Coordinates of C-alpha atoms in Angstrom, one line a residue:
X132 CA 122.1 1.0 -207.7
X133 CA 119.6 -1.7 -207.3
X134 CA 117.6 -1.9 -204.1
X135 CA 118.4 -4.8 -201.8
X136 CA 115.7 -6.9 -200.2
X137 CA 115.1 -6.1 -196.4
X138 CA 117.1 -8.2 -194.0
X139 CA 115.0 -10.7 -192.0
X140 CA 115.4 -10.3 -188.2
X141 CA 115.1 -13.4 -186.1
X142 CA 114.8 -13.8 -182.3
X143 CA 117.9 -14.7 -180.4
X144 CA 115.9 -16.6 -177.8
X145 CA 115.9 -20.3 -178.3
X146 CA 112.6 -22.3 -178.0
X147 CA 114.0 -24.1 -175.0
X148 CA 114.5 -20.8 -173.0
X149 CA 111.0 -19.6 -173.7
X150 CA 109.6 -22.9 -172.6
X151 CA 111.5 -22.7 -169.3
X152 CA 110.1 -19.2 -168.5
X153 CA 106.5 -20.3 -169.3
X154 CA 106.9 -23.4 -167.0
X155 CA 108.2 -21.2 -164.1
X156 CA 105.3 -18.7 -164.4
X157 CA 102.8 -21.6 -164.4
X158 CA 104.5 -23.1 -161.3
X159 CA 104.2 -19.8 -159.4
X160 CA 100.5 -19.4 -160.3
X161 CA 99.8 -22.9 -159.1
X162 CA 101.6 -22.3 -155.8
X163 CA 99.7 -19.0 -155.3
X164 CA 96.4 -20.8 -155.9
X165 CA 97.2 -23.1 -153.0
X166 CA 97.3 -20.1 -150.5
X167 CA 94.1 -18.0 -150.8
X168 CA 95.4 -15.5 -148.3
X169 CA 98.0 -14.4 -150.7
X170 CA 100.7 -14.1 -147.9
X171 CA 102.9 -16.8 -149.4
X172 CA 103.8 -17.9 -145.8
X173 CA 102.1 -20.3 -143.5
X174 CA 100.1 -18.9 -140.6
X175 CA 101.6 -19.3 -137.1
X176 CA 99.8 -19.4 -133.8
X177 CA 100.9 -16.5 -131.6
X178 CA 100.3 -17.1 -127.8
X179 CA 98.5 -14.5 -125.7
X180 CA 100.7 -12.1 -123.7
X181 CA 101.0 -13.1 -120.0
X182 CA 98.8 -11.2 -117.5
X183 CA 100.7 -8.6 -115.5
X184 CA 100.0 -8.4 -111.8
X185 CA 98.9 -4.9 -110.6
X186 CA 101.7 -3.0 -108.9
X187 CA 101.6 -2.4 -105.2
X188 CA 102.4 1.3 -105.4
X189 CA 101.0 4.0 -107.6
X190 CA 104.5 4.9 -108.9
X191 CA 104.7 1.8 -111.0
X192 CA 107.8 0.5 -109.2
X193 CA 107.6 -3.0 -107.6
X194 CA 107.3 -2.9 -103.8
X195 CA 107.9 -5.8 -101.6
X196 CA 106.4 -5.1 -98.1
X197 CA 108.3 -8.0 -96.6
X198 CA 111.6 -6.7 -97.9
X199 CA 110.8 -3.2 -96.5
X200 CA 110.0 -4.6 -93.1
X201 CA 113.1 -6.7 -93.1
X202 CA 115.2 -3.7 -94.0
X203 CA 113.6 -1.6 -91.3
X204 CA 114.2 -4.4 -88.7
X205 CA 117.8 -4.5 -89.8
X206 CA 118.2 -0.8 -89.3
X207 CA 116.6 -0.8 -85.9
X208 CA 118.8 -3.7 -84.8
X209 CA 121.9 -2.0 -86.0
X210 CA 120.9 1.3 -84.2
X211 CA 120.1 -0.7 -81.0
X212 CA 123.4 -2.5 -81.0
X213 CA 125.3 0.7 -81.5
X214 CA 123.4 2.1 -78.4
X215 CA 124.6 -0.9 -76.3
X216 CA 121.3 -2.9 -76.5
X217 CA 121.6 -6.7 -76.8
X218 CA 119.5 -9.9 -76.5
X219 CA 116.0 -9.7 -75.3
X220 CA 116.2 -6.0 -74.6
X221 CA 117.1 -5.2 -78.2
X222 CA 114.4 -7.4 -79.6
X223 CA 111.8 -5.8 -77.3
X224 CA 112.8 -2.4 -78.5
X225 CA 112.6 -3.4 -82.1
X226 CA 109.1 -4.8 -81.5
X227 CA 108.0 -1.6 -79.8
X228 CA 109.3 0.5 -82.7
X229 CA 107.4 -1.6 -85.3
X230 CA 104.3 -1.5 -83.2
X231 CA 104.6 2.3 -83.0
X232 CA 104.9 2.6 -86.7
X233 CA 101.9 0.4 -87.3
X234 CA 99.8 2.6 -84.9
X235 CA 100.9 5.8 -86.7
X236 CA 99.9 4.3 -90.1
X237 CA 96.5 3.0 -88.9
X238 CA 95.8 6.1 -86.8
X239 CA 95.4 4.1 -83.6
X240 CA 96.6 6.8 -81.2
X241 CA 94.9 9.6 -79.2
X242 CA 95.7 13.3 -79.1
X243 CA 94.0 15.2 -76.3
X244 CA 92.4 18.7 -76.5
X245 CA 95.7 20.4 -75.7
X246 CA 97.6 18.5 -78.5
X247 CA 99.3 16.0 -76.2
X248 CA 100.3 12.8 -78.0
X249 CA 101.1 10.3 -75.3
X250 CA 102.2 7.6 -77.8
X251 CA 104.6 9.9 -79.5
X252 CA 106.0 11.2 -76.2
X253 CA 106.7 7.8 -74.8
X254 CA 108.1 6.1 -77.9
X255 CA 109.9 9.0 -79.7
X256 CA 110.3 12.1 -77.6
X257 CA 111.5 10.7 -74.3
X258 CA 113.9 8.2 -75.9
X259 CA 115.5 11.1 -77.8
X260 CA 116.1 12.9 -74.5
X261 CA 117.4 10.0 -72.5
X262 CA 121.0 10.0 -73.8
X263 CA 121.3 13.6 -72.8
X264 CA 119.7 12.9 -69.4
X265 CA 121.6 9.7 -68.5
X266 CA 125.1 10.1 -70.1
X267 CA 125.6 13.8 -70.7
X268 CA 124.1 15.5 -67.5
X269 CA 124.0 12.2 -65.4
X270 CA 120.9 13.5 -63.6
X271 CA 120.4 12.4 -60.0
X272 CA 116.8 12.5 -58.8
X273 CA 115.9 13.0 -55.1
X274 CA 112.5 13.1 -53.4
X275 CA 110.5 11.4 -56.2
X276 CA 108.3 9.9 -53.4
X277 CA 106.9 13.4 -52.9
X278 CA 105.0 13.2 -56.2
X279 CA 101.7 11.4 -55.7
X280 CA 101.1 8.2 -57.6
X281 CA 97.7 9.5 -58.9
X282 CA 95.8 12.7 -58.9
X283 CA 96.6 16.3 -59.5
X284 CA 99.7 18.1 -58.4
X285 CA 101.7 21.2 -59.4
X286 CA 105.5 21.1 -59.6
X287 CA 107.1 24.6 -59.2
X288 CA 110.8 24.7 -60.1
X289 CA 113.6 27.2 -60.6
X290 CA 114.5 28.2 -64.2
X291 CA 118.0 28.6 -65.5
X292 CA 120.6 27.7 -68.2
X293 CA 120.0 30.2 -71.1
X294 CA 118.0 27.5 -72.9
X295 CA 115.0 25.8 -71.2
X296 CA 116.6 22.4 -71.1
X297 CA 115.8 22.1 -67.4
X298 CA 112.1 21.6 -68.2
X299 CA 112.9 18.7 -70.6
X300 CA 115.2 17.0 -68.0
X301 CA 112.5 17.3 -65.4
X302 CA 110.0 15.7 -67.7
X303 CA 112.3 12.7 -68.2
X304 CA 113.2 12.5 -64.5
X305 CA 109.6 12.2 -63.4
X306 CA 108.6 9.7 -66.1
X307 CA 111.6 7.4 -65.6
X308 CA 112.0 7.4 -61.9
X309 CA 108.4 7.6 -60.6
X310 CA 106.8 4.2 -59.9
X311 CA 103.8 5.1 -62.0
X312 CA 105.9 6.7 -64.8
X313 CA 103.7 9.8 -64.8
X314 CA 103.8 12.3 -67.6
X315 CA 104.5 16.0 -66.8
X316 CA 102.3 18.6 -68.5
X317 CA 104.6 21.7 -68.7
X318 CA 103.4 25.3 -68.9
X319 CA 105.4 27.3 -71.4
X320 CA 105.7 30.9 -72.5
X321 CA 104.0 32.5 -75.6
X322 CA 107.3 32.6 -77.6
X323 CA 107.5 28.8 -77.5
X324 CA 104.2 28.3 -79.2
X325 CA 104.7 31.1 -81.7
X326 CA 107.6 29.1 -83.3
X327 CA 106.2 26.8 -86.1
X328 CA 108.2 23.7 -85.4
X329 CA 109.0 24.1 -81.7
X330 CA 105.4 25.0 -80.9
X331 CA 104.0 21.9 -82.5
X332 CA 106.6 19.6 -81.0
X333 CA 106.0 21.1 -77.5
X334 CA 102.2 20.5 -77.8
X335 CA 102.8 16.9 -78.9
X336 CA 105.1 16.3 -76.0
X337 CA 102.7 17.7 -73.4
X338 CA 103.3 21.4 -73.0
X339 CA 100.7 24.1 -73.1
X340 CA 100.4 27.8 -72.6
X341 CA 101.3 29.2 -69.2
X342 CA 97.9 30.6 -68.5
X343 CA 95.7 30.2 -65.5
X344 CA 92.8 28.8 -67.5
X345 CA 94.9 26.1 -69.1
X346 CA 96.6 25.3 -65.8
X347 CA 93.3 24.9 -64.0
X348 CA 91.8 22.7 -66.7
X349 CA 94.8 20.4 -66.6
X350 CA 94.8 20.2 -62.8
X351 CA 91.0 19.6 -62.8
X352 CA 91.7 16.6 -65.0
X353 CA 94.1 15.2 -62.3
X354 CA 97.2 15.8 -64.4
X355 CA 100.7 16.4 -63.1
X356 CA 101.5 20.0 -64.1
X357 CA 104.9 21.8 -63.9
X358 CA 105.6 25.5 -64.1
X359 CA 108.8 27.6 -64.0
X360 CA 107.5 31.0 -62.7
X361 CA 110.8 32.9 -63.2
X362 CA 110.2 32.7 -66.9
X363 CA 112.7 34.4 -69.2
X364 CA 114.1 36.3 -66.2
X365 CA 115.4 33.1 -64.9
X366 CA 116.9 31.4 -67.9
X367 CA 118.2 34.8 -69.3
X368 CA 120.0 36.0 -66.2
X369 CA 123.8 36.5 -66.3
X370 CA 126.1 33.8 -64.9
X371 CA 127.1 36.1 -62.0
X372 CA 123.5 35.7 -60.7
X373 CA 123.4 31.9 -60.9
X374 CA 121.2 30.1 -58.4
X375 CA 119.6 33.4 -57.2
X376 CA 115.9 33.1 -57.8
X377 CA 114.2 35.9 -59.7
X378 CA 110.7 37.2 -58.9
X379 CA 107.9 34.6 -59.2
X380 CA 105.4 36.9 -60.8
X381 CA 102.0 37.6 -59.2
X382 CA 101.3 34.1 -57.9
X383 CA 99.1 32.9 -60.8
X384 CA 100.3 29.3 -60.3
X385 CA 99.3 29.4 -56.6
X386 CA 95.8 30.6 -57.6
X387 CA 95.4 27.7 -60.0
X388 CA 96.5 25.2 -57.4
X389 CA 94.2 26.6 -54.7
X390 CA 91.2 26.7 -57.0
X391 CA 91.7 23.0 -57.8
X392 CA 93.0 21.9 -54.4
X393 CA 96.2 20.6 -55.9
X394 CA 99.3 20.3 -53.7
X395 CA 102.3 22.4 -54.7
X396 CA 105.6 20.5 -55.0
X397 CA 108.8 22.7 -54.8
X398 CA 111.5 21.5 -57.1
X399 CA 115.2 22.6 -57.0
X400 CA 117.4 22.0 -60.0
X401 CA 121.2 22.2 -59.7
X402 CA 123.5 21.9 -62.8
X403 CA 121.5 23.8 -65.4
X404 CA 123.2 27.1 -64.7
X405 CA 126.5 25.9 -66.0
X406 CA 125.5 24.4 -69.4
X407 CA 125.6 27.8 -71.2
X408 CA 127.3 30.3 -68.9
X409 CA 125.8 33.6 -70.0
X410 CA 128.6 36.3 -69.9
X411 CA 126.9 38.9 -72.1
X412 CA 123.6 39.9 -73.7
X413 CA 123.5 41.3 -77.3
X414 CA 120.3 43.4 -76.7
X415 CA 120.3 45.0 -80.2
X416 CA 120.3 41.6 -81.9
X417 CA 117.6 40.4 -79.5
X418 CA 115.4 43.3 -80.4
X419 CA 116.0 42.7 -84.1
X420 CA 114.7 39.1 -83.9
X421 CA 112.1 39.7 -81.2
X422 CA 113.9 37.6 -78.6
X423 CA 113.8 38.4 -74.9
X424 CA 117.7 38.2 -74.9
X425 CA 120.5 37.1 -77.1
X426 CA 123.1 35.2 -75.0
X427 CA 126.8 35.5 -75.3
X428 CA 128.6 32.5 -73.8
X429 CA 132.2 31.3 -73.8
X430 CA 131.4 29.1 -76.8
X431 CA 128.5 30.9 -78.6
X432 CA 128.5 32.4 -81.1
X433 CA 132.3 32.3 -81.4
X434 CA 132.4 28.5 -82.2
X435 CA 129.4 28.6 -84.5
X436 CA 127.1 25.6 -84.3
X437 CA 129.5 23.8 -82.0
X438 CA 128.8 26.6 -79.5
X439 CA 125.3 25.3 -79.1
X440 CA 126.5 22.1 -77.5
X441 CA 125.8 22.4 -73.7
X442 CA 128.6 21.8 -71.2
X443 CA 128.3 18.4 -69.5
X444 CA 127.6 19.6 -66.0
X445 CA 126.4 17.2 -63.2
X446 CA 122.7 17.7 -62.4
X447 CA 120.6 17.1 -59.3
X448 CA 116.8 17.4 -59.3
X449 CA 115.2 17.4 -55.9
X450 CA 111.4 17.4 -55.3
X451 CA 110.5 18.8 -51.9
X452 CA 107.6 18.1 -49.5
X453 CA 104.2 19.1 -50.9
X454 CA 102.6 22.4 -49.8
X455 CA 98.9 21.4 -49.3
X456 CA 96.2 23.7 -50.6
X457 CA 93.1 21.6 -50.4
X458 CA 92.1 22.9 -47.0
X459 CA 92.2 26.5 -48.1
X460 CA 89.1 26.3 -50.3
X461 CA 88.5 27.8 -53.8
X462 CA 87.5 31.2 -52.4
X463 CA 91.0 31.6 -51.0
X464 CA 92.3 32.0 -54.6
X465 CA 90.9 35.6 -54.6
X466 CA 92.8 36.6 -51.4
X467 CA 95.9 38.5 -52.7
X468 CA 97.7 38.5 -49.4
X469 CA 97.3 34.7 -49.1
X470 CA 98.6 34.2 -52.7
X471 CA 101.6 36.4 -51.9
X472 CA 102.3 34.4 -48.7
X473 CA 102.1 31.0 -50.3
X474 CA 104.2 32.2 -53.3
X475 CA 106.9 33.5 -51.0
X476 CA 106.8 30.3 -49.0
X477 CA 107.4 28.2 -52.2
X478 CA 110.1 30.5 -53.5
X479 CA 112.0 30.5 -50.2
X480 CA 111.8 26.7 -50.0
X481 CA 113.3 26.3 -53.4
X482 CA 116.0 28.9 -52.7
X483 CA 117.1 27.1 -49.5
X484 CA 117.1 23.7 -51.3
X485 CA 119.4 25.2 -54.0
X486 CA 121.9 26.4 -51.3
X487 CA 121.8 23.0 -49.6
X488 CA 122.4 21.1 -52.9
X489 CA 125.3 23.4 -53.9
X490 CA 127.0 22.7 -50.5
X491 CA 126.6 18.9 -51.2
X492 CA 127.9 19.0 -54.8
X493 CA 131.5 18.0 -55.2
X494 CA 132.1 19.9 -58.4
X495 CA 130.3 21.4 -61.4
X496 CA 131.1 18.5 -63.7
X497 CA 131.5 15.4 -61.4

């Protein structure tokens, strides 16, 4: 079989197609040469990012002081309106509250060596007590003229009521009814200042330890001091012994008054005995917690927290004529018989005043 000659292979691409591809490649090279950066796109101008103002708070959240003040004013006005304040009185209270907050933030207030914060007492503590004083106990004050406008004096009062609310009401009574709105510096028991929160609050509101040294220092600074010499024996006595004064101790308060020449003002308080009528004393529970007594009343602990609400008895606080000590001289403070006589005189004066006020009282709650 004879060999055939090899078949000639020809390209299927036409000359016109090859020319088109060459022209397209040349066009691309020419376009690329017009943009040296090689990006193939035109450059655009990007504006700088806007500057961000620094935030007012460290948390990164925007804070508007004006909005916060406006919100606070709104809250104060709403609270004042709910308390019955309107018009100029409401605006005055709002302004006082804002001024108080500004002083606390700037540190523009004074705390004395005993921890007394007058600014806090006048603007926070006393306003918190006034609803209880005016509307719950409806306290009636007598003999406020017996408290001097200036200078030292020692108020000596009976103690009762299971809880020492009578001291707080006396504090409000003197400040609100006295022409000079004097602050009362109360002398309290050790247990008060051993409590973390209660102790600090008592110090800020003007109380200090019931010790002769502290009492003499306060009187020497012309302060108005108050003491309840019955102590826990007075507030912890059973309801059957109501308005019967307990022993007044050894006359330490008389000694402090004589050494400083301060007049002693007897004070009789009627109404406190009925706020928590103490019908029993759980001594084992008291020893467990280190209390001087654990009261059992008609409402506590049977009604739980509701049993802590005091009964709304009608109160009378009467300040008697001063017992002068300036003429005795400081040396008389060391005369035990004289101390006993003056202590007994003050105690008897308070006891007779209590009997007289009980005869005048129409009822316990009206």
